């Protein structure tokens, strides 16, 4: 079945460092891909998405490119801030209405000043 | 900005007891979901609900689970006889329409602890 694999955390970085969180997926169809973020004490929020191959999703300085050839959707940010400390979830959705998201395990990012 | 609200934020219950987790989705949303996350594991889909009926459910959502939209605002998840392994964070989510262009909005979750 469909699945998402994320790099294991936690990821610990200093402010202004470059961030990459790897995500690969397995899907039978042509999924849409998502990154969700969960700040401490809050629910999951959509960070960015891409719905077809070669699309780049971006938001708040984060980017991820849908790579069909490598079945990947790695999250990147050029310069992290302390406020980016959160848990990041990669997810896919492979069907239409009523679609359920399939999530990865989540990667905890901790940024220190 | 409208948000999905869940209550309580933390529920402790004894094994074998019934629990009801409550959610108020965003008011104009039509699709509703429950997910759970066991500590250290993936966020897992439980069930989706549309037009007053279950539209999809996972293997996890067995006969011990049920969902209901008792009125125009609440969306509840009931676990009839809790087990230790039901301990998890339960997230409610809603979306305005179907398809991937309508983003899911999540609540802050209810942490269920079964002792």
PDB file of N, CA and C in Angstrom, chain A residues 7-110:
ATOM      1  N   UNK A   7      13.017  11.008   7.257  1.00  0.00           N
ATOM      2  CA  UNK A   7      14.251  10.810   8.008  1.00  0.00           C
ATOM      3  C   UNK A   7      13.951  10.862   9.504  1.00  0.00           C
ATOM      4  N   UNK A   8      14.726  10.092  10.242  1.00  0.00           N
ATOM      5  CA  UNK A   8      14.540  10.044  11.674  1.00  0.00           C
ATOM      6  C   UNK A   8      15.050  11.335  12.296  1.00  0.00           C
ATOM      7  N   UNK A   9      14.384  11.779  13.328  1.00  0.00           N
ATOM      8  CA  UNK A   9      14.876  12.941  14.047  1.00  0.00           C
ATOM      9  C   UNK A   9      15.457  12.516  15.382  1.00  0.00           C
ATOM     10  N   UNK A  10      15.662  13.454  16.283  1.00  0.00           N
ATOM     11  CA  UNK A  10      15.464  14.882  16.057  1.00  0.00           C
ATOM     12  C   UNK A  10      16.593  15.499  15.239  1.00  0.00           C
ATOM     13  N   UNK A  11      16.264  16.589  14.597  1.00  0.00           N
ATOM     14  CA  UNK A  11      17.247  17.387  13.886  1.00  0.00           C
ATOM     15  C   UNK A  11      17.519  18.631  14.721  1.00  0.00           C
ATOM     16  N   UNK A  12      18.771  18.838  15.043  1.00  0.00           N
ATOM     17  CA  UNK A  12      19.149  19.981  15.884  1.00  0.00           C
ATOM     18  C   UNK A  12      20.063  20.888  15.076  1.00  0.00           C
ATOM     19  N   UNK A  13      19.659  22.147  14.932  1.00  0.00           N
ATOM     20  CA  UNK A  13      20.419  23.103  14.134  1.00  0.00           C
ATOM     21  C   UNK A  13      20.577  24.419  14.872  1.00  0.00           C
ATOM     22  N   UNK A  14      21.592  25.155  14.460  1.00  0.00           N
ATOM     23  CA  UNK A  14      21.751  26.528  14.942  1.00  0.00           C
ATOM     24  C   UNK A  14      20.983  27.460  14.018  1.00  0.00           C
ATOM     25  N   UNK A  15      20.596  28.588  14.576  1.00  0.00           N
ATOM     26  CA  UNK A  15      19.879  29.593  13.777  1.00  0.00           C
ATOM     27  C   UNK A  15      20.696  29.923  12.523  1.00  0.00           C
ATOM     28  N   UNK A  16      19.995  30.103  11.422  1.00  0.00           N
ATOM     29  CA  UNK A  16      20.550  30.454  10.116  1.00  0.00           C
ATOM     30  C   UNK A  16      21.186  29.271   9.388  1.00  0.00           C
ATOM     31  N   UNK A  17      21.145  28.113   9.959  1.00  0.00           N
ATOM     32  CA  UNK A  17      21.664  26.925   9.258  1.00  0.00           C
ATOM     33  C   UNK A  17      20.700  26.502   8.162  1.00  0.00           C
ATOM     34  N   UNK A  18      21.215  25.682   7.241  1.00  0.00           N
ATOM     35  CA  UNK A  18      20.406  25.140   6.151  1.00  0.00           C
ATOM     36  C   UNK A  18      19.723  23.857   6.635  1.00  0.00           C
ATOM     37  N   UNK A  19      18.467  23.737   6.250  1.00  0.00           N
ATOM     38  CA  UNK A  19      17.678  22.583   6.684  1.00  0.00           C
ATOM     39  C   UNK A  19      17.289  21.715   5.501  1.00  0.00           C
ATOM     40  N   UNK A  20      17.465  20.415   5.662  1.00  0.00           N
ATOM     41  CA  UNK A  20      16.855  19.440   4.761  1.00  0.00           C
ATOM     42  C   UNK A  20      16.228  18.347   5.606  1.00  0.00           C
ATOM     43  N   UNK A  21      14.984  18.049   5.326  1.00  0.00           N
ATOM     44  CA  UNK A  21      14.321  16.892   5.919  1.00  0.00           C
ATOM     45  C   UNK A  21      13.871  16.010   4.758  1.00  0.00           C
ATOM     46  N   UNK A  22      14.417  14.806   4.716  1.00  0.00           N
ATOM     47  CA  UNK A  22      14.133  13.915   3.597  1.00  0.00           C
ATOM     48  C   UNK A  22      12.791  13.222   3.748  1.00  0.00           C
ATOM     49  N   UNK A  23      12.133  13.070   2.613  1.00  0.00           N
ATOM     50  CA  UNK A  23      10.865  12.352   2.568  1.00  0.00           C
ATOM     51  C   UNK A  23      10.791  11.589   1.256  1.00  0.00           C
ATOM     52  N   UNK A  24      10.509  10.306   1.329  1.00  0.00           N
ATOM     53  CA  UNK A  24      10.253   9.514   0.137  1.00  0.00           C
ATOM     54  C   UNK A  24       8.909   8.825   0.291  1.00  0.00           C
ATOM     55  N   UNK A  25       8.339   8.456  -0.833  1.00  0.00           N
ATOM     56  CA  UNK A  25       6.994   7.895  -0.768  1.00  0.00           C
ATOM     57  C   UNK A  25       6.884   6.683  -1.692  1.00  0.00           C
ATOM     58  N   UNK A  26       5.877   5.885  -1.404  1.00  0.00           N
ATOM     59  CA  UNK A  26       5.475   4.784  -2.268  1.00  0.00           C
ATOM     60  C   UNK A  26       3.987   4.933  -2.530  1.00  0.00           C
ATOM     61  N   UNK A  27       3.614   4.946  -3.800  1.00  0.00           N
ATOM     62  CA  UNK A  27       2.199   5.103  -4.141  1.00  0.00           C
ATOM     63  C   UNK A  27       1.914   4.403  -5.454  1.00  0.00           C
ATOM     64  N   UNK A  28       0.727   3.878  -5.574  1.00  0.00           N
ATOM     65  CA  UNK A  28       0.353   3.177  -6.801  1.00  0.00           C
ATOM     66  C   UNK A  28      -0.109   4.142  -7.883  1.00  0.00           C
ATOM     67  N   UNK A  29      -0.640   5.289  -7.497  1.00  0.00           N
ATOM     68  CA  UNK A  29      -1.170   6.236  -8.463  1.00  0.00           C
ATOM     69  C   UNK A  29      -0.281   7.457  -8.603  1.00  0.00           C
ATOM     70  N   UNK A  30      -0.923   8.600  -8.716  1.00  0.00           N
ATOM     71  CA  UNK A  30      -0.212   9.874  -8.863  1.00  0.00           C
ATOM     72  C   UNK A  30      -0.620  10.777  -7.701  1.00  0.00           C
ATOM     73  N   UNK A  31       0.075  10.623  -6.596  1.00  0.00           N
ATOM     74  CA  UNK A  31      -0.386  11.304  -5.382  1.00  0.00           C
ATOM     75  C   UNK A  31      -0.097  12.793  -5.376  1.00  0.00           C
ATOM     76  N   UNK A  32      -0.824  13.497  -4.541  1.00  0.00           N
ATOM     77  CA  UNK A  32      -0.440  14.835  -4.131  1.00  0.00           C
ATOM     78  C   UNK A  32       0.414  14.693  -2.872  1.00  0.00           C
ATOM     79  N   UNK A  33       1.358  15.597  -2.723  1.00  0.00           N
ATOM     80  CA  UNK A  33       2.300  15.509  -1.606  1.00  0.00           C
ATOM     81  C   UNK A  33       2.220  16.769  -0.760  1.00  0.00           C
ATOM     82  N   UNK A  34       2.408  16.579   0.533  1.00  0.00           N
ATOM     83  CA  UNK A  34       2.207  17.669   1.488  1.00  0.00           C
ATOM     84  C   UNK A  34       3.306  17.651   2.550  1.00  0.00           C
ATOM     85  N   UNK A  35       3.570  18.822   3.093  1.00  0.00           N
ATOM     86  CA  UNK A  35       4.286  18.933   4.357  1.00  0.00           C
ATOM     87  C   UNK A  35       3.369  19.658   5.342  1.00  0.00           C
ATOM     88  N   UNK A  36       3.196  19.029   6.497  1.00  0.00           N
ATOM     89  CA  UNK A  36       2.467  19.632   7.603  1.00  0.00           C
ATOM     90  C   UNK A  36       3.453  19.934   8.723  1.00  0.00           C
ATOM     91  N   UNK A  37       3.125  20.958   9.515  1.00  0.00           N
ATOM     92  CA  UNK A  37       3.965  21.321  10.648  1.00  0.00           C
ATOM     93  C   UNK A  37       3.106  21.377  11.905  1.00  0.00           C
ATOM     94  N   UNK A  38       3.688  20.938  12.992  1.00  0.00           N
ATOM     95  CA  UNK A  38       2.995  20.977  14.288  1.00  0.00           C
ATOM     96  C   UNK A  38       3.872  21.720  15.277  1.00  0.00           C
ATOM     97  N   UNK A  39       3.465  22.937  15.604  1.00  0.00           N
ATOM     98  CA  UNK A  39       4.185  23.704  16.619  1.00  0.00           C
ATOM     99  C   UNK A  39       3.778  23.207  18.005  1.00  0.00           C
ATOM    100  N   UNK A  40       4.601  23.404  18.998  1.00  0.00           N
ATOM    101  CA  UNK A  40       4.302  22.893  20.340  1.00  0.00           C
ATOM    102  C   UNK A  40       2.923  23.308  20.820  1.00  0.00           C
ATOM    103  N   UNK A  41       2.142  22.327  21.254  1.00  0.00           N
ATOM    104  CA  UNK A  41       0.822  22.604  21.806  1.00  0.00           C
ATOM    105  C   UNK A  41      -0.250  22.914  20.794  1.00  0.00           C
ATOM    106  N   UNK A  42       0.061  22.776  19.523  1.00  0.00           N
ATOM    107  CA  UNK A  42      -0.917  23.120  18.484  1.00  0.00           C
ATOM    108  C   UNK A  42      -1.215  21.918  17.589  1.00  0.00           C
ATOM    109  N   UNK A  43      -2.202  22.086  16.722  1.00  0.00           N
ATOM    110  CA  UNK A  43      -2.554  21.033  15.769  1.00  0.00           C
ATOM    111  C   UNK A  43      -1.664  21.072  14.552  1.00  0.00           C
ATOM    112  N   UNK A  44      -1.901  20.141  13.659  1.00  0.00           N
ATOM    113  CA  UNK A  44      -1.156  20.078  12.403  1.00  0.00           C
ATOM    114  C   UNK A  44      -1.621  21.197  11.471  1.00  0.00           C
ATOM    115  N   UNK A  45      -0.668  21.865  10.847  1.00  0.00           N
ATOM    116  CA  UNK A  45      -1.001  22.926   9.891  1.00  0.00           C
ATOM    117  C   UNK A  45      -0.345  22.603   8.558  1.00  0.00           C
ATOM    118  N   UNK A  46      -1.067  22.835   7.493  1.00  0.00           N
ATOM    119  CA  UNK A  46      -0.483  22.643   6.175  1.00  0.00           C
ATOM    120  C   UNK A  46       0.614  23.677   5.953  1.00  0.00           C
ATOM    121  N   UNK A  47       1.805  23.213   5.597  1.00  0.00           N
ATOM    122  CA  UNK A  47       2.925  24.106   5.324  1.00  0.00           C
ATOM    123  C   UNK A  47       3.034  24.374   3.824  1.00  0.00           C
ATOM    124  N   UNK A  48       3.022  23.313   3.041  1.00  0.00           N
ATOM    125  CA  UNK A  48       3.076  23.472   1.586  1.00  0.00           C
ATOM    126  C   UNK A  48       2.623  22.180   0.930  1.00  0.00           C
ATOM    127  N   UNK A  49       2.357  22.280  -0.365  1.00  0.00           N
ATOM    128  CA  UNK A  49       1.920  21.089  -1.080  1.00  0.00           C
ATOM    129  C   UNK A  49       2.355  21.157  -2.532  1.00  0.00           C
ATOM    130  N   UNK A  50       2.326  20.002  -3.191  1.00  0.00           N
ATOM    131  CA  UNK A  50       2.575  19.912  -4.632  1.00  0.00           C
ATOM    132  C   UNK A  50       1.694  18.805  -5.172  1.00  0.00           C
ATOM    133  N   UNK A  51       1.043  19.068  -6.269  1.00  0.00           N
ATOM    134  CA  UNK A  51       0.039  18.120  -6.747  1.00  0.00           C
ATOM    135  C   UNK A  51       0.471  17.311  -7.954  1.00  0.00           C
ATOM    136  N   UNK A  52       1.588  17.674  -8.577  1.00  0.00           N
ATOM    137  CA  UNK A  52       2.054  16.870  -9.708  1.00  0.00           C
ATOM    138  C   UNK A  52       3.566  16.957  -9.822  1.00  0.00           C
ATOM    139  N   UNK A  53       4.109  16.053 -10.595  1.00  0.00           N
ATOM    140  CA  UNK A  53       5.563  15.941 -10.741  1.00  0.00           C
ATOM    141  C   UNK A  53       6.175  17.266 -11.188  1.00  0.00           C
ATOM    142  N   UNK A  54       7.314  17.574 -10.552  1.00  0.00           N
ATOM    143  CA  UNK A  54       8.117  18.766 -10.821  1.00  0.00           C
ATOM    144  C   UNK A  54       7.529  20.044 -10.227  1.00  0.00           C
ATOM    145  N   UNK A  55       6.362  19.956  -9.636  1.00  0.00           N
ATOM    146  CA  UNK A  55       5.811  21.115  -8.916  1.00  0.00           C
ATOM    147  C   UNK A  55       6.690  21.422  -7.721  1.00  0.00           C
ATOM    148  N   UNK A  56       6.826  22.689  -7.407  1.00  0.00           N
ATOM    149  CA  UNK A  56       7.522  23.099  -6.191  1.00  0.00           C
ATOM    150  C   UNK A  56       6.518  23.796  -5.287  1.00  0.00           C
ATOM    151  N   UNK A  57       6.381  23.284  -4.073  1.00  0.00           N
ATOM    152  CA  UNK A  57       5.564  23.961  -3.077  1.00  0.00           C
ATOM    153  C   UNK A  57       6.467  24.840  -2.233  1.00  0.00           C
ATOM    154  N   UNK A  58       5.950  25.994  -1.813  1.00  0.00           N
ATOM    155  CA  UNK A  58       6.765  26.877  -0.991  1.00  0.00           C
ATOM    156  C   UNK A  58       5.888  27.693  -0.060  1.00  0.00           C
ATOM    157  N   UNK A  59       6.446  27.994   1.108  1.00  0.00           N
ATOM    158  CA  UNK A  59       5.719  28.795   2.094  1.00  0.00           C
ATOM    159  C   UNK A  59       6.683  29.113   3.236  1.00  0.00           C
ATOM    160  N   UNK A  60       6.661  30.336   3.717  1.00  0.00           N
ATOM    161  CA  UNK A  60       7.452  30.771   4.876  1.00  0.00           C
ATOM    162  C   UNK A  60       8.939  30.452   4.708  1.00  0.00           C
ATOM    163  N   UNK A  61       9.437  30.467   3.492  1.00  0.00           N
ATOM    164  CA  UNK A  61      10.848  30.186   3.249  1.00  0.00           C
ATOM    165  C   UNK A  61      11.167  28.710   3.074  1.00  0.00           C
ATOM    166  N   UNK A  62      10.192  27.858   3.296  1.00  0.00           N
ATOM    167  CA  UNK A  62      10.362  26.426   3.072  1.00  0.00           C
ATOM    168  C   UNK A  62      10.002  26.084   1.629  1.00  0.00           C
ATOM    169  N   UNK A  63      10.696  25.086   1.097  1.00  0.00           N
ATOM    170  CA  UNK A  63      10.399  24.623  -0.261  1.00  0.00           C
ATOM    171  C   UNK A  63      10.495  23.101  -0.307  1.00  0.00           C
ATOM    172  N   UNK A  64       9.727  22.527  -1.236  1.00  0.00           N
ATOM    173  CA  UNK A  64       9.865  21.099  -1.519  1.00  0.00           C
ATOM    174  C   UNK A  64       9.453  20.873  -2.961  1.00  0.00           C
ATOM    175  N   UNK A  65      10.215  20.050  -3.659  1.00  0.00           N
ATOM    176  CA  UNK A  65       9.930  19.774  -5.066  1.00  0.00           C
ATOM    177  C   UNK A  65       9.516  18.326  -5.227  1.00  0.00           C
ATOM    178  N   UNK A  66       8.447  18.128  -5.937  1.00  0.00           N
ATOM    179  CA  UNK A  66       7.884  16.804  -6.196  1.00  0.00           C
ATOM    180  C   UNK A  66       8.750  16.134  -7.259  1.00  0.00           C
ATOM    181  N   UNK A  67       9.485  15.115  -6.848  1.00  0.00           N
ATOM    182  CA  UNK A  67      10.375  14.396  -7.776  1.00  0.00           C
ATOM    183  C   UNK A  67       9.831  13.003  -8.003  1.00  0.00           C
ATOM    184  N   UNK A  68       9.237  12.824  -9.159  1.00  0.00           N
ATOM    185  CA  UNK A  68       8.634  11.514  -9.436  1.00  0.00           C
ATOM    186  C   UNK A  68       9.703  10.462  -9.680  1.00  0.00           C
ATOM    187  N   UNK A  69      10.820  10.878 -10.293  1.00  0.00           N
ATOM    188  CA  UNK A  69      11.840   9.900 -10.653  1.00  0.00           C
ATOM    189  C   UNK A  69      12.511   9.295  -9.428  1.00  0.00           C
ATOM    190  N   UNK A  70      12.582  10.080  -8.349  1.00  0.00           N
ATOM    191  CA  UNK A  70      13.177   9.567  -7.119  1.00  0.00           C
ATOM    192  C   UNK A  70      12.126   9.345  -6.034  1.00  0.00           C
ATOM    193  N   UNK A  71      10.866   9.522  -6.380  1.00  0.00           N
ATOM    194  CA  UNK A  71       9.733   9.431  -5.428  1.00  0.00           C
ATOM    195  C   UNK A  71      10.060  10.143  -4.128  1.00  0.00           C
ATOM    196  N   UNK A  72      10.449  11.404  -4.267  1.00  0.00           N
ATOM    197  CA  UNK A  72      10.861  12.167  -3.092  1.00  0.00           C
ATOM    198  C   UNK A  72      10.172  13.521  -3.036  1.00  0.00           C
ATOM    199  N   UNK A  73      10.162  14.080  -1.843  1.00  0.00           N
ATOM    200  CA  UNK A  73       9.559  15.405  -1.608  1.00  0.00           C
ATOM    201  C   UNK A  73      10.272  16.008  -0.400  1.00  0.00           C
ATOM    202  N   UNK A  74      11.557  16.263  -0.568  1.00  0.00           N
ATOM    203  CA  UNK A  74      12.397  16.722   0.542  1.00  0.00           C
ATOM    204  C   UNK A  74      12.085  18.176   0.890  1.00  0.00           C
ATOM    205  N   UNK A  75      12.034  18.446   2.171  1.00  0.00           N
ATOM    206  CA  UNK A  75      11.758  19.801   2.655  1.00  0.00           C
ATOM    207  C   UNK A  75      13.073  20.538   2.890  1.00  0.00           C
ATOM    208  N   UNK A  76      13.157  21.772   2.422  1.00  0.00           N
ATOM    209  CA  UNK A  76      14.383  22.557   2.585  1.00  0.00           C
ATOM    210  C   UNK A  76      14.051  23.977   3.022  1.00  0.00           C
ATOM    211  N   UNK A  77      15.001  24.535   3.761  1.00  0.00           N
ATOM    212  CA  UNK A  77      14.926  25.956   4.090  1.00  0.00           C
ATOM    213  C   UNK A  77      16.352  26.468   4.192  1.00  0.00           C
ATOM    214  N   UNK A  78      16.595  27.604   3.594  1.00  0.00           N
ATOM    215  CA  UNK A  78      17.958  28.106   3.509  1.00  0.00           C
ATOM    216  C   UNK A  78      18.521  28.621   4.823  1.00  0.00           C
ATOM    217  N   UNK A  79      17.663  29.140   5.689  1.00  0.00           N
ATOM    218  CA  UNK A  79      18.147  29.754   6.926  1.00  0.00           C
ATOM    219  C   UNK A  79      17.053  29.617   7.979  1.00  0.00           C
ATOM    220  N   UNK A  80      17.236  28.657   8.884  1.00  0.00           N
ATOM    221  CA  UNK A  80      16.179  28.385   9.868  1.00  0.00           C
ATOM    222  C   UNK A  80      16.230  29.398  11.011  1.00  0.00           C
ATOM    223  N   UNK A  81      15.084  29.555  11.650  1.00  0.00           N
ATOM    224  CA  UNK A  81      14.950  30.426  12.807  1.00  0.00           C
ATOM    225  C   UNK A  81      14.498  29.595  14.005  1.00  0.00           C
ATOM    226  N   UNK A  82      14.695  30.172  15.180  1.00  0.00           N
ATOM    227  CA  UNK A  82      14.262  29.469  16.399  1.00  0.00           C
ATOM    228  C   UNK A  82      12.773  29.146  16.327  1.00  0.00           C
ATOM    229  N   UNK A  83      12.005  30.052  15.731  1.00  0.00           N
ATOM    230  CA  UNK A  83      10.552  29.869  15.635  1.00  0.00           C
ATOM    231  C   UNK A  83      10.150  28.739  14.693  1.00  0.00           C
ATOM    232  N   UNK A  84      11.105  28.175  13.959  1.00  0.00           N
ATOM    233  CA  UNK A  84      10.809  27.027  13.092  1.00  0.00           C
ATOM    234  C   UNK A  84      10.830  25.707  13.867  1.00  0.00           C
ATOM    235  N   UNK A  85      11.216  25.755  15.113  1.00  0.00           N
ATOM    236  CA  UNK A  85      11.241  24.546  15.934  1.00  0.00           C
ATOM    237  C   UNK A  85       9.842  23.957  16.019  1.00  0.00           C
ATOM    238  N   UNK A  86       9.706  22.722  15.568  1.00  0.00           N
ATOM    239  CA  UNK A  86       8.390  22.091  15.467  1.00  0.00           C
ATOM    240  C   UNK A  86       8.595  20.657  14.997  1.00  0.00           C
ATOM    241  N   UNK A  87       7.489  19.944  14.845  1.00  0.00           N
ATOM    242  CA  UNK A  87       7.518  18.623  14.228  1.00  0.00           C
ATOM    243  C   UNK A  87       6.978  18.748  12.816  1.00  0.00           C
ATOM    244  N   UNK A  88       7.693  18.193  11.858  1.00  0.00           N
ATOM    245  CA  UNK A  88       7.334  18.299  10.450  1.00  0.00           C
ATOM    246  C   UNK A  88       6.914  16.922   9.935  1.00  0.00           C
ATOM    247  N   UNK A  89       5.762  16.905   9.269  1.00  0.00           N
ATOM    248  CA  UNK A  89       5.202  15.656   8.760  1.00  0.00           C
ATOM    249  C   UNK A  89       5.072  15.727   7.249  1.00  0.00           C
ATOM    250  N   UNK A  90       5.611  14.732   6.588  1.00  0.00           N
ATOM    251  CA  UNK A  90       5.393  14.560   5.158  1.00  0.00           C
ATOM    252  C   UNK A  90       4.151  13.688   4.981  1.00  0.00           C
ATOM    253  N   UNK A  91       3.363  13.978   3.965  1.00  0.00           N
ATOM    254  CA  UNK A  91       2.122  13.214   3.779  1.00  0.00           C
ATOM    255  C   UNK A  91       1.775  13.124   2.298  1.00  0.00           C
ATOM    256  N   UNK A  92       0.997  12.120   1.960  1.00  0.00           N
ATOM    257  CA  UNK A  92       0.517  11.997   0.593  1.00  0.00           C
ATOM    258  C   UNK A  92      -0.962  11.691   0.578  1.00  0.00           C
ATOM    259  N   UNK A  93      -1.565  12.011  -0.553  1.00  0.00           N
ATOM    260  CA  UNK A  93      -2.970  11.727  -0.759  1.00  0.00           C
ATOM    261  C   UNK A  93      -3.123  11.212  -2.174  1.00  0.00           C
ATOM    262  N   UNK A  94      -3.694  10.016  -2.267  1.00  0.00           N
ATOM    263  CA  UNK A  94      -3.654   9.332  -3.568  1.00  0.00           C
ATOM    264  C   UNK A  94      -5.018   9.173  -4.212  1.00  0.00           C
ATOM    265  N   UNK A  95      -6.047   9.767  -3.627  1.00  0.00           N
ATOM    266  CA  UNK A  95      -7.376   9.569  -4.171  1.00  0.00           C
ATOM    267  C   UNK A  95      -8.165  10.869  -4.115  1.00  0.00           C
ATOM    268  N   UNK A  96      -9.320  10.870  -4.645  1.00  0.00           N
ATOM    269  CA  UNK A  96     -10.120  12.071  -4.753  1.00  0.00           C
ATOM    270  C   UNK A  96     -10.994  12.298  -3.513  1.00  0.00           C
ATOM    271  N   UNK A  97     -12.209  12.701  -3.697  1.00  0.00           N
ATOM    272  CA  UNK A  97     -13.050  13.181  -2.600  1.00  0.00           C
ATOM    273  C   UNK A  97     -13.095  12.197  -1.433  1.00  0.00           C
ATOM    274  N   UNK A  98     -13.051  12.753  -0.223  1.00  0.00           N
ATOM    275  CA  UNK A  98     -13.035  11.916   0.955  1.00  0.00           C
ATOM    276  C   UNK A  98     -11.658  11.351   1.213  1.00  0.00           C
ATOM    277  N   UNK A  99     -10.676  11.899   0.525  1.00  0.00           N
ATOM    278  CA  UNK A  99      -9.317  11.370   0.579  1.00  0.00           C
ATOM    279  C   UNK A  99      -8.737  11.408   1.978  1.00  0.00           C
ATOM    280  N   UNK A 100      -8.101  10.310   2.348  1.00  0.00           N
ATOM    281  CA  UNK A 100      -7.382  10.262   3.603  1.00  0.00           C
ATOM    282  C   UNK A 100      -5.917  10.546   3.339  1.00  0.00           C
ATOM    283  N   UNK A 101      -5.299  11.319   4.200  1.00  0.00           N
ATOM    284  CA  UNK A 101      -3.869  11.562   4.119  1.00  0.00           C
ATOM    285  C   UNK A 101      -3.110  10.411   4.752  1.00  0.00           C
ATOM    286  N   UNK A 102      -1.984  10.062   4.144  1.00  0.00           N
ATOM    287  CA  UNK A 102      -1.074   9.090   4.735  1.00  0.00           C
ATOM    288  C   UNK A 102       0.166   9.856   5.168  1.00  0.00           C
ATOM    289  N   UNK A 103       0.460   9.759   6.446  1.00  0.00           N
ATOM    290  CA  UNK A 103       1.538  10.548   7.036  1.00  0.00           C
ATOM    291  C   UNK A 103       2.791   9.720   7.269  1.00  0.00           C
ATOM    292  N   UNK A 104       3.906  10.425   7.275  1.00  0.00           N
ATOM    293  CA  UNK A 104       5.129   9.862   7.811  1.00  0.00           C
ATOM    294  C   UNK A 104       5.134   9.994   9.333  1.00  0.00           C
ATOM    295  N   UNK A 105       6.216   9.540   9.951  1.00  0.00           N
ATOM    296  CA  UNK A 105       6.293   9.523  11.416  1.00  0.00           C
ATOM    297  C   UNK A 105       6.515  10.907  12.013  1.00  0.00           C
ATOM    298  N   UNK A 106       6.956  11.833  11.203  1.00  0.00           N
ATOM    299  CA  UNK A 106       7.261  13.158  11.723  1.00  0.00           C
ATOM    300  C   UNK A 106       8.734  13.292  12.081  1.00  0.00           C
ATOM    301  N   UNK A 107       9.268  14.471  11.871  1.00  0.00           N
ATOM    302  CA  UNK A 107      10.658  14.767  12.214  1.00  0.00           C
ATOM    303  C   UNK A 107      10.677  16.003  13.093  1.00  0.00           C
ATOM    304  N   UNK A 108      11.254  15.858  14.268  1.00  0.00           N
ATOM    305  CA  UNK A 108      11.328  16.987  15.196  1.00  0.00           C
ATOM    306  C   UNK A 108      12.530  17.853  14.851  1.00  0.00           C
ATOM    307  N   UNK A 109      12.287  19.114  14.670  1.00  0.00           N
ATOM    308  CA  UNK A 109      13.346  20.097  14.412  1.00  0.00           C
ATOM    309  C   UNK A 109      13.485  20.996  15.629  1.00  0.00           C
ATOM    310  N   UNK A 110      14.707  21.113  16.093  1.00  0.00           N
ATOM    311  CA  UNK A 110      14.998  22.016  17.215  1.00  0.00           C
ATOM    312  C   UNK A 110      16.073  22.987  16.756  1.00  0.00           C
TER     313      UNK A 110
END
